[in-house]
Amino acid sequence: MTEQKFEPSIVAFCCNWCSYAGADLAGVSRMQYPTNARVIRVMCSGRIEPYFILKSLELGADGVLVTGCHIGDCHYISGNEEAEKRMKMTMEVLDKLGIGRNRMRLEWISASEGQKFAQTMKDFTEQIRALGPNPLPKQAGQKKPDPAKIKDVMNRIIEDTGAFDCVECGKCTTVCPVAKYNPNFAPRTVVLKASEGIVENVQTNRDVWTCVTCEMCNSMCPYKVDYSGFIRGMRAEAVKYDNVPVCSQGGLMQEVMRIQADSTVKQSRLDWLKPDLKVADKGEVFYFTGCVSYFDSIFKERPLKLSGIPQAVVRIMNKAGITPVVSNDEVCCGHDLNWTGDEAALKKLMKKNVETIKASGAKKVVFSCPECLRTFNMDYQDIMGDFDFEMVHISELVDDLVKEGKLKFKKGQKKVTFQDSCRLGRHLGIYDPPRNALKAADAQVVEMDNNRDKALCCGVSAWATCDETSRKLQVDRLKEAKKTGAECLVTGCYKCLIHLSCAQENKTQVPKEQIDIPIKDLSVVIAEALE
Amino acid sequence: MTKDVMVIGGGIAGIQAALDLADKGMIVHLVEKTPSIGGRMAQLDKTFPTNDCSICILAPKMADCFSHPNTNVITYAEVVGVEGKVGSFKVKVLKKARYVDETKCTGCGECLEKCPSKVPSEFEMGLSNRKAIYMPFMQAVPRVMTIDKEHCTMITKGKCGNCKKACKREAIDYEMKDKILELEVGAIVVATGFDSWDPSSATEYGYGRYPNVFTALEYERMINAAGPTHGHIERRSDKKRPIKMAFIQCVGSRNPQVGHPYCCSVCCMHSTKESMLAREHHDDMESTIFYKDMRACAKGFWEYIERAKRDYGVRYVNSDATVQENAETHNPIVVYDVGGRQQSEEFDMVVLATTLVPRKETLELAKVLGLKADEFGFLESSERILEFGKTVVPGIYLAGYAAGPADIPESVAQGSSAAAKAVEAIVQAGG
Amino acid sequence: MAENVQHAIAQKKDEPAGANEWEPKIIGFLCNWCSYAGADLCGVSRYQYPTNVRAVRVMCSTRISPHIVLELFTAGADGILVGGCHLNDCHYITGNFYTEKRLRLMKKLLEDAGIEPQRLRLEWVSASEGEKFSKIVTEFTEQVKKLGPSKVKKDAALKTRASAADGASQTFRLRALVGKELGLEKTGNVYGQKLDQTELEKLIDAATKDEFERSLILELSKQKARSVKELGQIMDVPTDKVLRHIVVLRQKNMIAMEHPDGLTPTYKAIEIGGEQ
Amino acid sequence: MADTIKVDPKDKPRIGVFVCHCGTNIGGFVDVKSVAEYAKTLPDVIYATDNLYTCAEDGLVSIREGIRKHNLNRIIVASCTPRTHAPLFQATCESAGLNKYLFTFVNIREHCSWVHMKEREKGTTKARDLIRMGVARARLLIPQEEQRVDVEPSGVVIGGGVAGMTAALSLADMGFPVHLVEREAELGGFVKNLNNLYVTEKSATDTIKPLIEKTKAHKNVKLHLGSQMKSVEGFIGNYEIVIGAKGAEDIKAKVGTIIVATGALEYVPEGLYGYNQYPNVVTLTEFEILCKKKALPKMKNVAIIQCAGSRGQVKTYCSRVCCNVAIKNAINIVDNYDNMLGLAEQLGTVIEKVPVEQKVPEEIIERRRRRRGRERGEEGEADEVKLGPSEKIEVTVFNRDIMAYGVEHELTYNKAREKRVKFVRYTTDHLPRVYMEGNQLTVGYFHETLKLERTMPVDMVILSTPLVAQPDAGDLSQMLKVPLGQEGFFLEAHVKLRPVDFATDGIFVCGTCRGPADITEAVTQASAAASRAAIPMAKGYVQAEALTSVVDENKCSGCGTCIQVCPYGALRKSEKGLAEVIVAACKGCGCCGATCPEGAITMTNYTDAQLLAEAKAALQEEV
């Protein structure tokens, strides 16, 4: 054999009632088509999650075909309409990741269209063959962990987080937002079990995933036990035993991030840039934008307009005479992977990001996403040592610029209340800059009952375990915000915005008027107030 | 060389030291910062573990201390400079202008009626008001008035003068000036006592935000028959008497996060006492104490706890606690942890056992005297084990809470002990 | 303080002097360390109360012997208030525990004499209980007013009984019993037997009754020599019991037998050298 | 000062009455002038006047002049409360030569004008009555001399532990000769058995060595080793003591004051937690001795059980020191275990060196520092933590509450946790159990938070048992006639304000014989006791206010009731078998007087006659 011809591996999802029947008909009719596709039967195309597509690609598929009934013919009335929306979104995400939308195809094939099925197979195989192999690296099989070592691992986590300092006072439980609604959960129980040497259940215990890592416990613990660090450490161990989280969007987010970690292809994540925004390739100030572009695609159906945030940030900086570096080479910071047990991916992402920033020559990196800032400031530096560039949140930057007289605002802004996100507040200790920034923008800041280090959580972290408790937490928070009489709830974190507005959009048992407060991002509010 | 001794601080430790010295024939200059001696003990209602009435046992000591032929009680004064060494310290004392002639004032109180101002009373922990001319409390020693120059409009703006008109003894003198007294003493005893930490910065307890959350010292004033509510326990929100009381321990203490990793030594006991007193006031009152470790470890203390449980129905819950509020009723909701389960329970009133911290001014004084203070502001003994109370400066000794958490009997013993050390030093120095 | 003053001043006007109205005379024995100090605080705080109480300062409430109280009732006091420190607060450690025991005896004797025991009141007032002091005085004055003037002055028989009670209070037996009562309860008698409180009280009550009757015999026979029958009638006590008392009194050489008519023996108290 | 005016009790009283207006405080509510006029009508009143302020200098002058001009021999001031102003007027009388006991105070302010502000008429009547009462009392007053009793300026300290030595040295340093009586042949008491002391790393022996040497060398300290108190007679200032040693002649001495510092013992936990039943179950002190002898066996797991016998298990009380001692020992085991290994004869095991330091990677320490150093919003400093050999030797402290009170103890407790000492809480519902699982010593316990039954193999169990009173404390208590309190510890005069005094004057108490205390507390009490004891010795005498009991020997039957009721031991049987007042010890409460079955005791200045006259005057109708 001289030259091996590339034979694409294709996954084809077929709905039971139309496409699968169409494939049957193709068979009965002895219609020939290439052997590359492996068919997976599903009851409806509506069942196909974007995650399936990305996971297939990550695991080595070169193309993914999704087939369903024609619009209007769905056995389940409108399943295929949902599928169409999702697949469009998936295609957008694939474009942004640089994998490209043409590695997948959505086709409507009825039970009578055996011919069409065979033709689609042929065409799609050729299409993929033309594209060449999937650019993502092949996944090596994971090594099986040694359960006998769990105890050592746990001891290391105890050492690492100072859990030996726990005096069992229970204060952590009293402030834990999850414990409020889930009586079976308490931060100290997690720690105490480990200290007692009861560690086998890491493999099965769901408490690890119940925690929202909001660090209310950390901030209250008199002895500074790092409960969230403890949980994170346990998660890294738990996933090795397939004790994995229930992720939002079926794990799509994590998939997108993991692909970013592994992929070498060029993304297109700067599609939010508008022509009036001045940015540069090299310079003193780097603006790390985060994954808004992806979120905008994924939440296409929701009126979030997250792209407005980086736009606002650049606008603010431009106004102050700063032309920031923004880079298409930046990748996800790895926060969500790190907090769902995948430290390896974090390290890969870290390497890419740090290289990108170093290449830009920046002395200062500005973040509008507190998770990115936390990950850089704490996790990256923990691993890599101190960076030689400064890291600030946009609110800190605005605070400084105002003090330097470089920003001017219009008079007469609204009455607002500020949501301290856990990463910005308790994790990073940034409380005053956002408030100062808002006040500078002539907004009247009123406080919710629980504010600053007591701020309530938006209910979900790292896209894991969005459940009944999350919903209750979100409602609690929205009620507090509404009670202040503020016209607007300002958040400093993309995730708070996404999660809290989700609670408003979804049906909750709570009367609408108790929670319907507009939610806006801090940078957007600031930018709007610029003179 | 002089046999005189100075005692700084007129609380129970200082009073004990002064009396012990004066009784031995030494001349004692007792310097007290506030207008009256008595210190914190004067604010307490009862004392554990005997439930003795605090002022009943303290007042005679205050009177003794003031009228003792060998004492010179200098109130409303501060030590501002020290030179010299054991046997002959030259001490500068700033005697703040009181604007009232101590020799003329009889403490009759006619001036009080005429004074138009209202100032939160320090002695009543701000639960009631005093006037700009005032006596901190009824049993104050000396029984004379003081004008608080910050709040007196005559002194600040030259307007009013009512008290002067009211005073038949012509004791009021708006022109009075601060004076510096120079005293020579052979030894010095420092007993500057404690302050109560303001828990409003620890927002998890809601103090200052939720009306029905009180500090222990506020509660102590409230249950005192001579206090601002005449001994009635009242909620701030509606003046109603509470039935369900919660006492939360270690508020700010045993907490390195807020800078007080230490244990105050007395709170477990005073909260127990306060719970018992609640029940003594009204049969239907129920108290719950939330604690980390029940530190009842001096003579008769554990038995006291047992008695509180058995005879007074005090409930003890081994958990730290934080406070939320029922916004409608203003009932505090205490959140705690039993066996790793979050519980919340509504109470009518919450009393916080706040950290007792050394007085801020103690650090200033330490600088003046050349003493060492630890990171929390407690004055340090040079040799902790066998010479507690001896400092790096020969001739200067410590007593009471300023030298580390101590309850009343310990403070009294330390006061006597410091007195003994002062005498030893003077005798050894050849005085 | 200021508010109390203003309140008092606002109402400061002379009420018409009720010249005809009877005002009880009440003696208040106040211990120096708590009750007197509490009364001082009451004054300093301007809590108002009726003017009827006349305070006598003593160092400790334990100083008040039953004799002092009973003599004052015999002299016509309408009410007596004894104020001490709260139990366990006594400046003299255990003084007020004795006060409590003595008060019980006094009340018993008052009852025996026919004087309302409600005229005597024991209260614990601490140095910080100024308001409580005013309430107690107000209440007690009301209580005494309701009881009306002491009948001792007008009723000679009652006065005799009062004197008898006073006499009984000074007998060795009662004083010794009350003095030892606490000790018997706490550490037991010479045989190490601890006595139950109710049992002890029963014992003391019986002794009190005996001593009162004997003392009354003496009082009555001080006035003139009387026969057992006469004494029994006046005292409303069976004659055999009177006789038994007389036997005891004769043994103690406190009463002498006379035969004025040569048949019925009568008895007359032996008065000891001019002492009153 | 004027010449002393001689006043004989039989002299006719000449009374002067000074009624005070106190500005308007009295004058505004009581008709002071009419009250003063009324006073003139009372028997024996020679002079009466009113002053605007009697306590002012002009008021005092009027008193002095009144005494001089009118030959007054009784003075009455009707003004405010005697509790604050009596000393001033008494001094005024004395300055005019009049005995201060001839002064009577009438309170017409706090008890009259201020409480009857609305009733001028009745208030004035009451003021008149009060003055009449004062006059009745004043007529019966007689001059009093305050009695002085000389005090022998030397003391005896019973007990030669740290408290006893400190007390003795303190007295000695103040210049008083002192006898120090110790029944053992060595000074040092309980502490000399211990290995090291908490809050310091120093060994116990090294710590107290200078104290012992100083005690032995001090010229004012007379040491009586191997000796005991045989008898004590007398009262404050005048105690005759007999000190006896085996095989030696008794030593008699006279001392002014006595300090009791006889210490305490460790409770022997027979029947608890396998003590004396299984090997390697020891008490705290036994463990200290093993450490001191460097005779620890090879161990991997050590359990320390707190409250073994205290807080209601056997003894009612908390022994205060054991938690902190246990924490100290736990740290000591973790830090110094390999230095204390040895061949323990009674526990015999093969020595095997265990490496102590477990190296923790720098990066972990650094990371922890970063995470944990982050305090509420500000950069805090983290402590450098030396990690113990957590995998090599594990110490678990089973406790009910950790009594790490104060600053140092709590910090040490924190340090112990940083050194990976494990603290497990138990309640009395689930006591830990010590038993043998085959050949393995085992502790079974119930984890209170996790609600789980757990077991742990251990190599040694250390029982923290309480300090208990000396079994013969009762003998000394009877000899000195001072009380024992709960569980046999000596009982101080007042829990709050007289922690080292006995109710009986001249005798003091300190250290663990008073109740569990650590060394620092014991020595603080010791020097406090020395301070208290030095007071009468420095003065050279005790002077009692003339407010004491007086026994009428003619009436006294010697029944002894008064001796029983006196809380101060101020009465005793005289040689005649009658009651006798020790004036120096009497506080004048009057309990004996009210109790005396014979009515033989009365109080100077508060006689029955005076009280009755005062009270009866109130009952009189106004004249």
PDB file of C-alpha atoms in Angstrom, chain D residues 215-351:
ATOM      1  CA  THR D 215      13.235  30.478  97.938  1.00  0.00           C
ATOM      2  CA  LYS D 216      15.981  28.457  99.532  1.00  0.00           C
ATOM      3  CA  ALA D 217      18.382  31.381  99.507  1.00  0.00           C
ATOM      4  CA  HIS D 218      16.108  34.165 100.684  1.00  0.00           C
ATOM      5  CA  LYS D 219      17.077  35.476 104.086  1.00  0.00           C
ATOM      6  CA  ASN D 220      13.471  36.189 105.033  1.00  0.00           C
ATOM      7  CA  VAL D 221      12.216  32.699 104.232  1.00  0.00           C
ATOM      8  CA  LYS D 222      12.448  30.049 106.913  1.00  0.00           C
ATOM      9  CA  LEU D 223      12.020  26.683 105.250  1.00  0.00           C
ATOM     10  CA  HIS D 224      10.371  23.764 107.013  1.00  0.00           C
ATOM     11  CA  LEU D 225      10.683  20.782 104.698  1.00  0.00           C
ATOM     12  CA  GLY D 226       9.164  17.450 105.589  1.00  0.00           C
ATOM     13  CA  SER D 227       6.997  19.332 108.054  1.00  0.00           C
ATOM     14  CA  GLN D 228       3.342  19.898 108.723  1.00  0.00           C
ATOM     15  CA  MET D 229       1.170  22.323 110.623  1.00  0.00           C
ATOM     16  CA  LYS D 230       0.308  20.777 113.942  1.00  0.00           C
ATOM     17  CA  SER D 231      -1.827  23.488 115.416  1.00  0.00           C
ATOM     18  CA  VAL D 232      -2.957  27.064 114.963  1.00  0.00           C
ATOM     19  CA  GLU D 233      -4.408  29.248 117.683  1.00  0.00           C
ATOM     20  CA  GLY D 234      -5.291  32.920 117.752  1.00  0.00           C
ATOM     21  CA  PHE D 235      -6.617  35.493 115.374  1.00  0.00           C
ATOM     22  CA  ILE D 236      -5.429  38.014 112.821  1.00  0.00           C
ATOM     23  CA  GLY D 237      -2.114  39.490 113.714  1.00  0.00           C
ATOM     24  CA  ASN D 238      -1.645  37.040 116.534  1.00  0.00           C
ATOM     25  CA  TYR D 239      -1.484  33.443 115.453  1.00  0.00           C
ATOM     26  CA  GLU D 240       0.461  30.935 117.526  1.00  0.00           C
ATOM     27  CA  ILE D 241       1.480  28.148 115.207  1.00  0.00           C
ATOM     28  CA  VAL D 242       3.170  24.830 115.807  1.00  0.00           C
ATOM     29  CA  ILE D 243       5.097  23.201 112.996  1.00  0.00           C
ATOM     30  CA  GLY D 244       6.050  19.600 113.378  1.00  0.00           C
ATOM     31  CA  ALA D 245       8.370  17.271 111.520  1.00  0.00           C
ATOM     32  CA  LYS D 246       8.767  13.543 111.999  1.00  0.00           C
ATOM     33  CA  GLY D 247      11.400  12.767 114.541  1.00  0.00           C
ATOM     34  CA  ALA D 248      12.107  16.381 115.232  1.00  0.00           C
ATOM     35  CA  GLU D 249      11.058  18.736 117.934  1.00  0.00           C
ATOM     36  CA  ASP D 250       8.031  20.910 117.306  1.00  0.00           C
ATOM     37  CA  ILE D 251       8.710  24.454 116.257  1.00  0.00           C
ATOM     38  CA  LYS D 252       6.530  27.152 117.740  1.00  0.00           C
ATOM     39  CA  ALA D 253       6.151  30.550 116.156  1.00  0.00           C
ATOM     40  CA  LYS D 254       3.997  33.630 116.256  1.00  0.00           C
ATOM     41  CA  VAL D 255       2.779  34.964 112.948  1.00  0.00           C
ATOM     42  CA  GLY D 256       0.437  37.717 111.848  1.00  0.00           C
ATOM     43  CA  THR D 257      -1.048  36.074 108.783  1.00  0.00           C
ATOM     44  CA  ILE D 258      -1.454  32.678 107.182  1.00  0.00           C
ATOM     45  CA  ILE D 259      -1.478  31.744 103.500  1.00  0.00           C
ATOM     46  CA  VAL D 260      -2.843  28.356 102.487  1.00  0.00           C
ATOM     47  CA  ALA D 261      -1.297  26.922  99.321  1.00  0.00           C
ATOM     48  CA  THR D 262      -1.552  23.197  99.768  1.00  0.00           C
ATOM     49  CA  GLY D 263      -2.214  22.327  96.142  1.00  0.00           C
ATOM     50  CA  ALA D 264      -4.142  19.486  94.603  1.00  0.00           C
ATOM     51  CA  LEU D 265      -3.757  15.954  93.307  1.00  0.00           C
ATOM     52  CA  GLU D 266      -4.563  14.234  90.071  1.00  0.00           C
ATOM     53  CA  TYR D 267      -7.675  12.076  90.119  1.00  0.00           C
ATOM     54  CA  VAL D 268      -6.948   8.375  89.688  1.00  0.00           C
ATOM     55  CA  PRO D 269      -9.446   7.123  87.125  1.00  0.00           C
ATOM     56  CA  GLU D 270      -9.979   3.622  88.480  1.00  0.00           C
ATOM     57  CA  GLY D 271     -12.587   1.867  86.419  1.00  0.00           C
ATOM     58  CA  LEU D 272     -12.652   4.427  83.644  1.00  0.00           C
ATOM     59  CA  TYR D 273     -11.604   3.760  80.067  1.00  0.00           C
ATOM     60  CA  GLY D 274      -9.634   0.629  80.842  1.00  0.00           C
ATOM     61  CA  TYR D 275      -7.292   2.300  83.273  1.00  0.00           C
ATOM     62  CA  ASN D 276      -5.295  -0.333  85.168  1.00  0.00           C
ATOM     63  CA  GLN D 277      -7.026  -2.882  82.974  1.00  0.00           C
ATOM     64  CA  TYR D 278      -5.249  -2.539  79.649  1.00  0.00           C
ATOM     65  CA  PRO D 279      -1.619  -1.697  79.001  1.00  0.00           C
ATOM     66  CA  ASN D 280      -0.728   1.748  77.782  1.00  0.00           C
ATOM     67  CA  VAL D 281      -3.728   3.473  79.325  1.00  0.00           C
ATOM     68  CA  VAL D 282      -2.198   6.236  81.430  1.00  0.00           C
ATOM     69  CA  THR D 283      -3.157   9.495  83.097  1.00  0.00           C
ATOM     70  CA  LEU D 284      -1.865  12.876  82.031  1.00  0.00           C
ATOM     71  CA  THR D 285       0.714  13.007  84.775  1.00  0.00           C
ATOM     72  CA  GLU D 286       1.860   9.459  84.157  1.00  0.00           C
ATOM     73  CA  PHE D 287       2.340  10.425  80.561  1.00  0.00           C
ATOM     74  CA  GLU D 288       4.312  13.495  81.590  1.00  0.00           C
ATOM     75  CA  ILE D 289       6.563  11.283  83.666  1.00  0.00           C
ATOM     76  CA  LEU D 290       7.112   8.953  80.710  1.00  0.00           C
ATOM     77  CA  CYS D 291       8.038  11.929  78.563  1.00  0.00           C
ATOM     78  CA  LYS D 292      10.309  13.291  81.198  1.00  0.00           C
ATOM     79  CA  LYS D 293      12.080   9.965  81.503  1.00  0.00           C
ATOM     80  CA  LYS D 294      12.194   9.727  77.726  1.00  0.00           C
ATOM     81  CA  ALA D 295      10.491   6.397  78.041  1.00  0.00           C
ATOM     82  CA  LEU D 296       7.739   6.483  75.470  1.00  0.00           C
ATOM     83  CA  PRO D 297       6.985   3.225  73.682  1.00  0.00           C
ATOM     84  CA  LYS D 298       6.809   2.934  69.932  1.00  0.00           C
ATOM     85  CA  MET D 299       3.520   4.390  68.820  1.00  0.00           C
ATOM     86  CA  LYS D 300       1.665   5.319  65.695  1.00  0.00           C
ATOM     87  CA  ASN D 301      -1.707   6.298  67.075  1.00  0.00           C
ATOM     88  CA  VAL D 302      -2.308   8.068  70.357  1.00  0.00           C
ATOM     89  CA  ALA D 303      -5.715   8.881  71.810  1.00  0.00           C
ATOM     90  CA  ILE D 304      -6.169  11.503  74.495  1.00  0.00           C
ATOM     91  CA  ILE D 305      -9.542  11.397  76.255  1.00  0.00           C
ATOM     92  CA  GLN D 306     -10.631  14.595  77.964  1.00  0.00           C
ATOM     93  CA  CYS D 307     -12.937  14.959  80.948  1.00  0.00           C
ATOM     94  CA  ALA D 308     -12.115  11.490  82.247  1.00  0.00           C
ATOM     95  CA  GLY D 309     -13.915  11.828  85.548  1.00  0.00           C
ATOM     96  CA  SER D 310     -14.804  15.496  85.418  1.00  0.00           C
ATOM     97  CA  ARG D 311     -17.799  17.625  84.449  1.00  0.00           C
ATOM     98  CA  GLY D 312     -20.336  15.343  85.947  1.00  0.00           C
ATOM     99  CA  GLN D 313     -18.754  11.971  85.237  1.00  0.00           C
ATOM    100  CA  VAL D 314     -17.317  11.596  88.734  1.00  0.00           C
ATOM    101  CA  LYS D 315     -16.495  15.109  89.845  1.00  0.00           C
ATOM    102  CA  THR D 316     -18.967  17.861  89.073  1.00  0.00           C
ATOM    103  CA  TYR D 317     -16.495  20.479  87.949  1.00  0.00           C
ATOM    104  CA  CYS D 318     -14.328  21.254  84.955  1.00  0.00           C
ATOM    105  CA  SER D 319     -10.691  20.977  85.867  1.00  0.00           C
ATOM    106  CA  ARG D 320      -9.714  23.966  83.727  1.00  0.00           C
ATOM    107  CA  VAL D 321      -6.161  22.942  82.881  1.00  0.00           C
ATOM    108  CA  CYS D 322      -6.460  19.542  81.232  1.00  0.00           C
ATOM    109  CA  CYS D 323      -7.536  20.653  77.760  1.00  0.00           C
ATOM    110  CA  ASN D 324      -4.551  22.891  77.472  1.00  0.00           C
ATOM    111  CA  VAL D 325      -2.237  20.281  78.901  1.00  0.00           C
ATOM    112  CA  ALA D 326      -3.606  17.753  76.420  1.00  0.00           C
ATOM    113  CA  ILE D 327      -3.031  20.165  73.549  1.00  0.00           C
ATOM    114  CA  LYS D 328       0.473  20.802  74.763  1.00  0.00           C
ATOM    115  CA  ASN D 329       1.157  17.085  74.996  1.00  0.00           C
ATOM    116  CA  ALA D 330      -0.314  16.458  71.580  1.00  0.00           C
ATOM    117  CA  ILE D 331       2.001  19.021  70.057  1.00  0.00           C
ATOM    118  CA  ASN D 332       4.858  17.628  72.065  1.00  0.00           C
ATOM    119  CA  ILE D 333       4.200  14.145  70.736  1.00  0.00           C
ATOM    120  CA  VAL D 334       4.043  15.382  67.165  1.00  0.00           C
ATOM    121  CA  ASP D 335       7.134  17.563  67.459  1.00  0.00           C
ATOM    122  CA  ASN D 336       9.384  15.714  69.819  1.00  0.00           C
ATOM    123  CA  TYR D 337       8.239  12.153  69.788  1.00  0.00           C
ATOM    124  CA  ASP D 338      11.527  10.682  68.616  1.00  0.00           C
ATOM    125  CA  ASN D 339      13.363  12.544  71.351  1.00  0.00           C
ATOM    126  CA  MET D 340      11.241  10.943  73.987  1.00  0.00           C
ATOM    127  CA  LEU D 341      11.360   7.396  72.754  1.00  0.00           C
ATOM    128  CA  GLY D 342      12.900   4.958  75.086  1.00  0.00           C
ATOM    129  CA  LEU D 343      12.615   1.700  76.811  1.00  0.00           C
ATOM    130  CA  ALA D 344       9.756   1.948  79.173  1.00  0.00           C
ATOM    131  CA  GLU D 345      10.114  -0.780  81.686  1.00  0.00           C
ATOM    132  CA  GLN D 346       6.435  -1.037  82.351  1.00  0.00           C
ATOM    133  CA  LEU D 347       5.410  -0.768  78.741  1.00  0.00           C
ATOM    134  CA  GLY D 348       8.428  -2.550  77.213  1.00  0.00           C
ATOM    135  CA  THR D 349       8.554  -2.398  73.445  1.00  0.00           C
ATOM    136  CA  VAL D 350      11.391  -2.333  70.964  1.00  0.00           C
ATOM    137  CA  ILE D 351      12.625   1.089  70.074  1.00  0.00           C
TER     138      ILE D 351
END
